[in-house]
Each structure stands twice: as C-alpha cells, then as structure tokens.
mmCIF file of C-alpha atoms in Angstrom:
data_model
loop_
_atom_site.group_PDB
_atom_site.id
_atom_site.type_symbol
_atom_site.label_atom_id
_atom_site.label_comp_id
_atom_site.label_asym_id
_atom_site.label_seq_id
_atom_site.Cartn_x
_atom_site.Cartn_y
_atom_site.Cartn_z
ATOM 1 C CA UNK A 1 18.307 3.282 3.277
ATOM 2 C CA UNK A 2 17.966 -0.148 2.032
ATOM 3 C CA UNK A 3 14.453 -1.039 1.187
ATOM 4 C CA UNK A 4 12.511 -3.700 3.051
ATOM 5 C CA UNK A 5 9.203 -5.645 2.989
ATOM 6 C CA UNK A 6 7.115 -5.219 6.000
ATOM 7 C CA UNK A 7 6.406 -8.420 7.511
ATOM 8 C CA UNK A 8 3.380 -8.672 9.434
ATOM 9 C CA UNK A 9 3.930 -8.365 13.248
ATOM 10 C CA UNK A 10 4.252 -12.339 14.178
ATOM 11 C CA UNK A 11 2.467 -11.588 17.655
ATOM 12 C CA UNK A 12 -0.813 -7.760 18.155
ATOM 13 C CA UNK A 13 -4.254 -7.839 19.136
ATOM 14 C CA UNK A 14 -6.364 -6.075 21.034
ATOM 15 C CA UNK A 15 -10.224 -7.592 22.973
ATOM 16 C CA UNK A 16 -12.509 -5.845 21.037
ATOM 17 C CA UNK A 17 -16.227 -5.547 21.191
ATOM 18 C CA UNK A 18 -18.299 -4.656 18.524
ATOM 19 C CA UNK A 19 -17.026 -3.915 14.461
ATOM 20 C CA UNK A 20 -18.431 -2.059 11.458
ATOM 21 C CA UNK A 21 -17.297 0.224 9.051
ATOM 22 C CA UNK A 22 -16.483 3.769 10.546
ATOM 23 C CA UNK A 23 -19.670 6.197 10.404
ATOM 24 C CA UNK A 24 -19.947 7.361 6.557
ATOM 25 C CA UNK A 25 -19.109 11.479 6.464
ATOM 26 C CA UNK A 26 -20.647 13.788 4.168
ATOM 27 C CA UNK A 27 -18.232 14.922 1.687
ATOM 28 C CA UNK A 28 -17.919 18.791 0.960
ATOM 29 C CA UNK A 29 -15.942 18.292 -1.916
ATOM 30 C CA UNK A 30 -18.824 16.176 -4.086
ATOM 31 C CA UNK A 31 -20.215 18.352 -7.209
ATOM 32 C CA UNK A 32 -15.644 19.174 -7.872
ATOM 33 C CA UNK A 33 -14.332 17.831 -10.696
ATOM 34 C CA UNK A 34 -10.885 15.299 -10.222
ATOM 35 C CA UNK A 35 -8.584 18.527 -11.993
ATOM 36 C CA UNK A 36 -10.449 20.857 -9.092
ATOM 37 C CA UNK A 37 -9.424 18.681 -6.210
ATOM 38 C CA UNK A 38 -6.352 18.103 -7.391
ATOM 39 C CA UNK A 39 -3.342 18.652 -4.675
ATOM 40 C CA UNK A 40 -1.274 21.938 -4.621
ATOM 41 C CA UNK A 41 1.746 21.438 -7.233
ATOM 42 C CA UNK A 42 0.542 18.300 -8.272
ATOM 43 C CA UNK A 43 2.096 18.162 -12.153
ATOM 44 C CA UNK A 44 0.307 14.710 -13.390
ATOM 45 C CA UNK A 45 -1.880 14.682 -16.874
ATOM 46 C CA UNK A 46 -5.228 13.158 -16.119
ATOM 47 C CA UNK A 47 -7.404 11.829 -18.253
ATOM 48 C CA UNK A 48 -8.780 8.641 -20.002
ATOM 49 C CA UNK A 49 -6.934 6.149 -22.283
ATOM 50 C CA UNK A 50 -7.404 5.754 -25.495
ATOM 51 C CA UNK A 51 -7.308 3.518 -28.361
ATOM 52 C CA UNK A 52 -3.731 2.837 -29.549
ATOM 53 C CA UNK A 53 -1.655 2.924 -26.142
ATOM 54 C CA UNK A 54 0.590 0.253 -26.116
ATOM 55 C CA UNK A 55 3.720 -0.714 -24.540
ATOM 56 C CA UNK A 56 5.617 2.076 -26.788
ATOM 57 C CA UNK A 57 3.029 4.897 -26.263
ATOM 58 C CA UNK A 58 0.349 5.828 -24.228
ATOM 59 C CA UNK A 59 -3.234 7.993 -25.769
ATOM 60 C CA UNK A 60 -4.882 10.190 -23.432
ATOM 61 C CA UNK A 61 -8.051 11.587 -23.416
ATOM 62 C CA UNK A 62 -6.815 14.710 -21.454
ATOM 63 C CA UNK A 63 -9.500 15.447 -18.755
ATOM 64 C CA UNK A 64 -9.977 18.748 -20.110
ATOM 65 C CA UNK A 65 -11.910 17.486 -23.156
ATOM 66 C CA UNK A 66 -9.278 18.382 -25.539
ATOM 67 C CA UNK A 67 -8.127 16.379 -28.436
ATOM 68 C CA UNK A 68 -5.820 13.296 -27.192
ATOM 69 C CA UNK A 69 -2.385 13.355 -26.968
ATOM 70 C CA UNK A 70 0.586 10.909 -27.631
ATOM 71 C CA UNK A 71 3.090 9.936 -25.173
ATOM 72 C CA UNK A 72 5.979 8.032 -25.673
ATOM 73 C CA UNK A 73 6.542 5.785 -22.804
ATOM 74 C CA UNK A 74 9.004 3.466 -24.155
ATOM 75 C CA UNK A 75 11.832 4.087 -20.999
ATOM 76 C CA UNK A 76 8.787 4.203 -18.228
ATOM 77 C CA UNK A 77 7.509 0.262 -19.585
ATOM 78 C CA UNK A 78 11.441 -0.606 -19.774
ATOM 79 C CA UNK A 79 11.498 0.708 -16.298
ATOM 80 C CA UNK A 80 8.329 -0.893 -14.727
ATOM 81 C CA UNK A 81 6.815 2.670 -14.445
ATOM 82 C CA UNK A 82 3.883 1.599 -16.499
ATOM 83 C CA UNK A 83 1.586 0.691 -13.481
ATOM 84 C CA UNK A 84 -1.201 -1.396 -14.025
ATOM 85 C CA UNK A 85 -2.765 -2.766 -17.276
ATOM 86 C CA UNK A 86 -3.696 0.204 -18.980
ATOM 87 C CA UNK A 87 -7.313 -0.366 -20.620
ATOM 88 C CA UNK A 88 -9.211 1.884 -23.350
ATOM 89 C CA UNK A 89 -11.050 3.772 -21.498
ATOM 90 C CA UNK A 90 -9.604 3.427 -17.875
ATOM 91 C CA UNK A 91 -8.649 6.794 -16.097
ATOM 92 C CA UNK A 92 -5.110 6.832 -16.131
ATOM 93 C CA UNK A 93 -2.280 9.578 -14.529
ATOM 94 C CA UNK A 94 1.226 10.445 -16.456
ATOM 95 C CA UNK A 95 3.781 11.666 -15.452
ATOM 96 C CA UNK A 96 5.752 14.261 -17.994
ATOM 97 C CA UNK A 97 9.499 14.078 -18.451
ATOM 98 C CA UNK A 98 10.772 17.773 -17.635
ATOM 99 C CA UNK A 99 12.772 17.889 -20.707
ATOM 100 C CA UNK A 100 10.496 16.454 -23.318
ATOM 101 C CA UNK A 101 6.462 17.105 -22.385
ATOM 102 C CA UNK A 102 6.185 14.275 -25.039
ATOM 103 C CA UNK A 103 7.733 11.375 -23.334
ATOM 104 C CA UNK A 104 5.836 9.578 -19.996
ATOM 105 C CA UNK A 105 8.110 8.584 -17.118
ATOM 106 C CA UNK A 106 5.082 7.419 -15.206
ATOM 107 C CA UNK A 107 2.092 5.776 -16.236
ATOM 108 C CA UNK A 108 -0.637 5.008 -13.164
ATOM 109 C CA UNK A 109 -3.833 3.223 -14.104
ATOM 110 C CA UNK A 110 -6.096 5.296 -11.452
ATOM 111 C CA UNK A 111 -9.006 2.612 -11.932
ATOM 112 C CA UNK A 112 -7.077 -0.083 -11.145
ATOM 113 C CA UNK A 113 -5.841 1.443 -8.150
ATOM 114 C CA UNK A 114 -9.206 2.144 -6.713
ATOM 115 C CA UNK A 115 -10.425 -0.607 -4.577
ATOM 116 C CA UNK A 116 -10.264 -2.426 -1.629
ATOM 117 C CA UNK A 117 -6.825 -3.227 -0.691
ATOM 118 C CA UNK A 118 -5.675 -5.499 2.663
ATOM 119 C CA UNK A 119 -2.348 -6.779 4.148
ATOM 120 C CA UNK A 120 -2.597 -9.388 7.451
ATOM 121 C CA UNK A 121 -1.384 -8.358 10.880
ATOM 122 C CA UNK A 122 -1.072 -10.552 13.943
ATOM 123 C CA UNK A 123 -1.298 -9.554 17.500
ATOM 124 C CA UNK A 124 1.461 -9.592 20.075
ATOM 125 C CA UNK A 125 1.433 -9.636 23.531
ATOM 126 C CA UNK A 126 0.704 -6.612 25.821
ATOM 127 C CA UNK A 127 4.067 -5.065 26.256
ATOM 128 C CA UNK A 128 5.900 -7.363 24.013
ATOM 129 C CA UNK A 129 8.463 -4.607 22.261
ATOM 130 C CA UNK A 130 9.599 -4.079 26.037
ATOM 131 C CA UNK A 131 11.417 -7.867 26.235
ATOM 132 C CA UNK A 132 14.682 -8.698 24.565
ATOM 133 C CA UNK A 133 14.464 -10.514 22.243
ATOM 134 C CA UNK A 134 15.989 -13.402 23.655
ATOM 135 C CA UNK A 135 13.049 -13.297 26.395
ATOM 136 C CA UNK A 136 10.506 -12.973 23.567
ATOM 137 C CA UNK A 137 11.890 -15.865 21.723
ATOM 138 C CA UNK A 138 11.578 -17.809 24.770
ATOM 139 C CA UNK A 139 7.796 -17.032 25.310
ATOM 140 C CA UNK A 140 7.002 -17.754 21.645
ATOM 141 C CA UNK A 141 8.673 -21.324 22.500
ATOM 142 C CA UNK A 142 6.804 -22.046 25.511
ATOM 143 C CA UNK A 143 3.706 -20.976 24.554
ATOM 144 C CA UNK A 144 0.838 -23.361 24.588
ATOM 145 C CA UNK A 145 -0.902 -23.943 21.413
ATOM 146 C CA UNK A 146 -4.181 -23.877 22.718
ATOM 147 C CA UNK A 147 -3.078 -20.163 24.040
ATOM 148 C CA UNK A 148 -1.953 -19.648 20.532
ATOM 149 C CA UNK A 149 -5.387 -20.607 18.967
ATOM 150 C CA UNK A 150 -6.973 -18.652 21.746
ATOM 151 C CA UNK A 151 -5.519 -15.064 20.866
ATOM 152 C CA UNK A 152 -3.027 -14.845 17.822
ATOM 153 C CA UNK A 153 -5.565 -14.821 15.705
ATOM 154 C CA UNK A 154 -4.549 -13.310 12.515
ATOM 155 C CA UNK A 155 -6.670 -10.085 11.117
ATOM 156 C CA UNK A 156 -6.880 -8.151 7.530
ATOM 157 C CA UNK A 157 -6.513 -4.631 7.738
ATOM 158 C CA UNK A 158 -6.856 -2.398 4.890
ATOM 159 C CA UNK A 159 -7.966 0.934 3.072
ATOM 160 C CA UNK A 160 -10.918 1.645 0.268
ATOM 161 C CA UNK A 161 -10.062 3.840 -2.759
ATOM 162 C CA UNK A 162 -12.801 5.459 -3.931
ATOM 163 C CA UNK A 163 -13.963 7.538 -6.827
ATOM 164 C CA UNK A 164 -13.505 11.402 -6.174
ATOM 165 C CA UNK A 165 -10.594 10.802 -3.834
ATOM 166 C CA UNK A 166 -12.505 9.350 -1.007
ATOM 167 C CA UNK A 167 -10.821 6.621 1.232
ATOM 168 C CA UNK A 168 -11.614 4.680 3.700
ATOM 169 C CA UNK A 169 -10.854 1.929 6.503
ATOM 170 C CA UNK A 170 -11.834 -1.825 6.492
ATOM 171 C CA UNK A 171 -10.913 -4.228 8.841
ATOM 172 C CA UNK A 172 -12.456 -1.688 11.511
ATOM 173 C CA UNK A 173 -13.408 -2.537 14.963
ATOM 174 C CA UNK A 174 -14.410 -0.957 18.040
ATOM 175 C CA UNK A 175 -12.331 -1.418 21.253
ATOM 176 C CA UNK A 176 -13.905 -2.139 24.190
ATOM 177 C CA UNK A 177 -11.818 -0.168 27.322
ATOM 178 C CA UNK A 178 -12.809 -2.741 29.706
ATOM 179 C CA UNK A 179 -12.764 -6.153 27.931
ATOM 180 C CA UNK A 180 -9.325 -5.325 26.517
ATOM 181 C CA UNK A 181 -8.082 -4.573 29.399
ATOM 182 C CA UNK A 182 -8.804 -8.270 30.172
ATOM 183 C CA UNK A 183 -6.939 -9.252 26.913
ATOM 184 C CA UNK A 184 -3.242 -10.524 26.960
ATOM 185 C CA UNK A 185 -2.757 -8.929 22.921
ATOM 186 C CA UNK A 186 -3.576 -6.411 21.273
ATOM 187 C CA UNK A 187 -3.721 -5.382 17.437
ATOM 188 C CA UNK A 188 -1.676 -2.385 16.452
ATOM 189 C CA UNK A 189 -4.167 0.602 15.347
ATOM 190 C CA UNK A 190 -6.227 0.725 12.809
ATOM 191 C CA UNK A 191 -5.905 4.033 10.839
ATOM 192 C CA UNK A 192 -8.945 5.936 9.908
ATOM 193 C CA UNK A 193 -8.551 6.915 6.434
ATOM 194 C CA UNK A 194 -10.560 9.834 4.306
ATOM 195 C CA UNK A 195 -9.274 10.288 1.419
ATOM 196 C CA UNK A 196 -6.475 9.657 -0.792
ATOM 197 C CA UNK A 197 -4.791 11.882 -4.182
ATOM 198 C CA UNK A 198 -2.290 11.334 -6.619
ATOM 199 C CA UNK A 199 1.028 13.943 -6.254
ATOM 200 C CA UNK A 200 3.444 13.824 -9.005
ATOM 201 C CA UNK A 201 3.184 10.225 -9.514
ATOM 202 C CA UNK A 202 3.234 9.168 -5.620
ATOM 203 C CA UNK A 203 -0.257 7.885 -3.604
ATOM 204 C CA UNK A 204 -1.230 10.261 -0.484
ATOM 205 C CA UNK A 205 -3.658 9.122 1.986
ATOM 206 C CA UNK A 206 -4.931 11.096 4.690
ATOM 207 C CA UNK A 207 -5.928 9.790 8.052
ATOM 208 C CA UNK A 208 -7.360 11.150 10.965
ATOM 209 C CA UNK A 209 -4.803 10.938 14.193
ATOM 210 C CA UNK A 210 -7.735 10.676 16.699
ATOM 211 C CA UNK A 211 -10.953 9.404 14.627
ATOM 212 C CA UNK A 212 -12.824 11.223 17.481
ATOM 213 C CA UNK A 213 -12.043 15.043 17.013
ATOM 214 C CA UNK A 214 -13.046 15.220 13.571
ATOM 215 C CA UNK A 215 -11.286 16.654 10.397
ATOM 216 C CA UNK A 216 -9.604 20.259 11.496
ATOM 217 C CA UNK A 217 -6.195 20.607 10.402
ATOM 218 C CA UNK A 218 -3.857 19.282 13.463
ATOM 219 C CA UNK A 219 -6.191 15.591 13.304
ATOM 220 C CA UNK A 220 -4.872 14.985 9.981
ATOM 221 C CA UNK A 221 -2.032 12.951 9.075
ATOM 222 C CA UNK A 222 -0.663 12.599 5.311
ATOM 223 C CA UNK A 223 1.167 9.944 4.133
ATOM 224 C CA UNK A 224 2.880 10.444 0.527
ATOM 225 C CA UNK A 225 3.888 6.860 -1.238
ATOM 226 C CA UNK A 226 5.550 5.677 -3.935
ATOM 227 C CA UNK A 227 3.703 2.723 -6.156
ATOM 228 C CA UNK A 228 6.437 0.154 -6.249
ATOM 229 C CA UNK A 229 3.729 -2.043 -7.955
ATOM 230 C CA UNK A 230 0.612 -2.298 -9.318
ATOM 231 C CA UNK A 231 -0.521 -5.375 -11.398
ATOM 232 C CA UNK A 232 -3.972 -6.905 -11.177
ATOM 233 C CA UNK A 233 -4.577 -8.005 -7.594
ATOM 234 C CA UNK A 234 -1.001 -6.896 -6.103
ATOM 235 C CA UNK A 235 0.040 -3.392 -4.853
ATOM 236 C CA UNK A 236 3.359 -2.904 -3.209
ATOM 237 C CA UNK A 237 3.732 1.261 -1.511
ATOM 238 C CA UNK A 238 6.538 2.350 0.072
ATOM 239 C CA UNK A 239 7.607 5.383 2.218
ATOM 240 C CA UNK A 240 11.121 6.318 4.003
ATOM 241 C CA UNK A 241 12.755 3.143 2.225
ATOM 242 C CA UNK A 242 10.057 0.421 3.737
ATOM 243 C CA UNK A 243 7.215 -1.254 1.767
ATOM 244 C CA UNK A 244 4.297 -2.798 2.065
ATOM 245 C CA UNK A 245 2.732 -5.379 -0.018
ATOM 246 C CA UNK A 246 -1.287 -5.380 -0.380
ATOM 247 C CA UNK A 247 -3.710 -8.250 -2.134
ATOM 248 C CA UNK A 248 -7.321 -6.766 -3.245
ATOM 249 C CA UNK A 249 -10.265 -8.001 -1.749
ATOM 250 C CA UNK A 250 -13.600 -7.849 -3.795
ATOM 251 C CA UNK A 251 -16.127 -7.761 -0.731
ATOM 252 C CA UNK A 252 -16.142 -5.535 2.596
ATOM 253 C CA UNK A 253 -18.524 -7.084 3.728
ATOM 254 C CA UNK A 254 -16.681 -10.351 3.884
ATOM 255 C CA UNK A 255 -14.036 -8.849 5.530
ATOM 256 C CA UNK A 256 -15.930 -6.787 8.269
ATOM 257 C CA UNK A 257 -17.882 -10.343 9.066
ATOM 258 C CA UNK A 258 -14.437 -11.828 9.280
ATOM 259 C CA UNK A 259 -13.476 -9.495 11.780
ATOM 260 C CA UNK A 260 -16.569 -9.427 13.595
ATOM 261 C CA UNK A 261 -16.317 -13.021 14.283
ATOM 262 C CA UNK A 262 -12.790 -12.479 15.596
ATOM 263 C CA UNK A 263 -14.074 -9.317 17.957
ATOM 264 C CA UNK A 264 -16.789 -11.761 19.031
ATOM 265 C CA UNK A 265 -14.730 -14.529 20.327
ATOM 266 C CA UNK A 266 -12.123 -12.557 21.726
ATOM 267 C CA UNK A 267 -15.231 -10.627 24.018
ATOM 268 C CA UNK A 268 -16.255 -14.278 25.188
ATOM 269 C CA UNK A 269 -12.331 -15.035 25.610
ATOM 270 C CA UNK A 270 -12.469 -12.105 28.045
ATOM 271 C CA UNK A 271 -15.647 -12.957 29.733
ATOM 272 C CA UNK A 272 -14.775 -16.250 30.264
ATOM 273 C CA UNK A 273 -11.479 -14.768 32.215
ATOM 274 C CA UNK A 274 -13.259 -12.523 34.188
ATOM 275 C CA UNK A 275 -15.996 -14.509 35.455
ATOM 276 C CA UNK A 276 -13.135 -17.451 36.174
ATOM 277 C CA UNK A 277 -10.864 -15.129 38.604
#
C-alpha cells in the first residue's frame, strides 16, 4: 500500500468540560532494569554511546556493563536508518544485521525519542463521515465564519515518552455527557497511553481501549510503528502504510492550559445554546 501523510481531520470536536492530565498510576514495573522489561523477542542492543561513533560506526556502551563494541553502520546512515543525532553518552538502540553481528542496520537515539510529542486535529461536525462528500463540501462553503470561529477550533493532541517505558497522554480532556450533547463537533478520541517499548527497531505504545476499566489484558491495545524519522524536533511513525508526522513540545503544561481554555469556551458555547432555546 502506498504510503500517506495523515492530514489532520479539516472539521472534530467534542463540548468538553473540565481538562488535566489523566490520574498518574503507580507503576509495578519501577526498581526493573530497561534489558528486564524488555518485550518478548525483542533482538535490539541497548546501551549508551560512546566516544568515536560517527557517521561510519557507532560505540556502544552495551547495557550490560561490558566493554564497548564497534558497529559499522555505514549502509544504515546511507539509508537514513541512523535516527536521531547520536550524542556521547545518549542511550541509543541497534539493530544487528543477521548475517554480520558487526554491522548496524538501525540506529535509534532512545533519548531523543523520549519526550513530549503532538500533531493538530480539528473537529468536524456531528455525523459528518455520514454526508457525501459533495454535501460536505457544500456545508464547509456555506458555513458562517463566525460559526467557524465558534467551534473548529483547532487542538494538539499527543503522547509523553518517558524514562522506564512509561507513556502517557497530553492534550487530555474530560467530556462532559450533557454539554456535548449540546455541541454541533466533536474531537475524535483521545487515546490513553501507558507505556511505550522498542521491538526490533519499531516504537510500540500501549493504550487503554476504555481508560475506565483499568489495565487487564482485553483493555489494552498495542500499536507497533516504524520510525520513518527522527531528527531534532520532528518524528514521522507509521503503521499499515500511513504516517503521521509529530513536532515536540517542551511544556505540558502549556499545552493542557491550551486545551483548557478551548474546553472552557466550548462549555460557555453550550450554555449559551441551552439557556437561548
């Protein structure tokens, strides 16, 4: 399947009331080291970079605490599978060539990965994907601006990557039933991430279906990515041919603020309807 980029939805958003980050959890898995909690099959080198990688070879510090180890990764910089700027002393993931355990075809920079990373999404109208598109295109035309600065407001979404494999959701906000109800958009879900790991080279996260029945095994949902890029402040994933492009944001807190603003106008949006009927 040809590969895409995701464009954000031009038209989702749903009245919400109230927004925070989900409740923190206590995490089981804290005291494990990265090699204990690593995934079931997963055949990447950790460890930390060391002086003399370079474009030709990489150094590695193998997690293990043995003595470091050369890698040539001549083809994987030739073939943009060097990903992110590899730093002495940044914790990095390779990727072995199964014919020669001294060549890299992957090279991840795990600490430049970790972070806060967001994409935009706009909201569309309640029961929007129903129209043709013909009938959509002719509601987008008529639309009012003022209706336009009312509700398609656009939001950041996003994930947290966080030091021994713990994720997380930013961007989150809690619906109100009865307010959205009143609300001609809605935002497409949120999901409520928990934790992320590095298989062969490719990012899982894990996400909990239904945020309200807790961690047991059918609640979960894993998605396994592929970095298409990974360079400073710009991450591209992708998954069943279709990518996604991400920007980093430094602050949560700006971000949650953002969307708490958004919440709270949309609430006095809906109040304002109601009371006017």
């Amino acid at each position: 399947m040809k590969r895409r980029i995701i464009l954000p939805a031009v038209v989702a958003l749903f009245l919400l009331s109230a927004c925070g980050n989900p409740p923190e959890k206590s995490n089981p898995k804290q005291g494990k080291s990265n090699e204990e909690l690593r995934l079931k099959d997963d055949k990447t080198v950790y460890g930390l970079a060391c002086e003399g990688s370079s474009d030709s070879t990489i150094v590695l510090l193998p997690s293990d605490g043995s003595d470091p180890v050369k890698y040539d990764c001549i083809d994987a910089t030739r073939n943009h599978q060097v990903l992110g700027t590899i730093k002495v002393g940044d914790w990095i993931g390779v990727v072995l060539n199964k014919e020669d355990k001294k060549v890299a075809d992957k090279v991840i920079d795990l600490d430049e990965l970790k972070g806060i990373w967001c994409y935009i999404v706009m909201p569309t109208l309640k029961a929007y994907d129903q129209l043709s598109k013909k009938a959509q295109a002719r509601i987008e035309r008529n639309m009012p601006d003022s209706i336009k600065e009312t509700y398609l407001i656009p939001r950041e979404y996003g994930f947290k990557m966080q030091r021994h494999w713990q994720a997380g959701s930013v961007g989150y906000v809690y619906e109100n039933t009865s307010l959205g109800n009143e609300s001609p958009v809605s935002y497409p879900q949120l999901g409520y991430f928990t934790e992320w790991h590095i298989w062969n080279g490719k990012v899982v996260l894990y996400s909990l279906k239904d945020p309200k029945k807790g961690e047991h095994p059918g609640n979960i949902q894993k998605d396994t990515c592929d970095i298409d890029y990974l360079k400073d402040d710009s991450l591209v994933l992708s998954s069943d041919g279709v990518s996604r492009g991400y920007y980093r944001k430094a602050s949560e807190q700006e971000l949650n603020k953002k969307a708490r603003e958004i919440a709270s106008k949309l609430q006095r949006e809906a109040i304002n309807s109601t009371i006017n009927k």
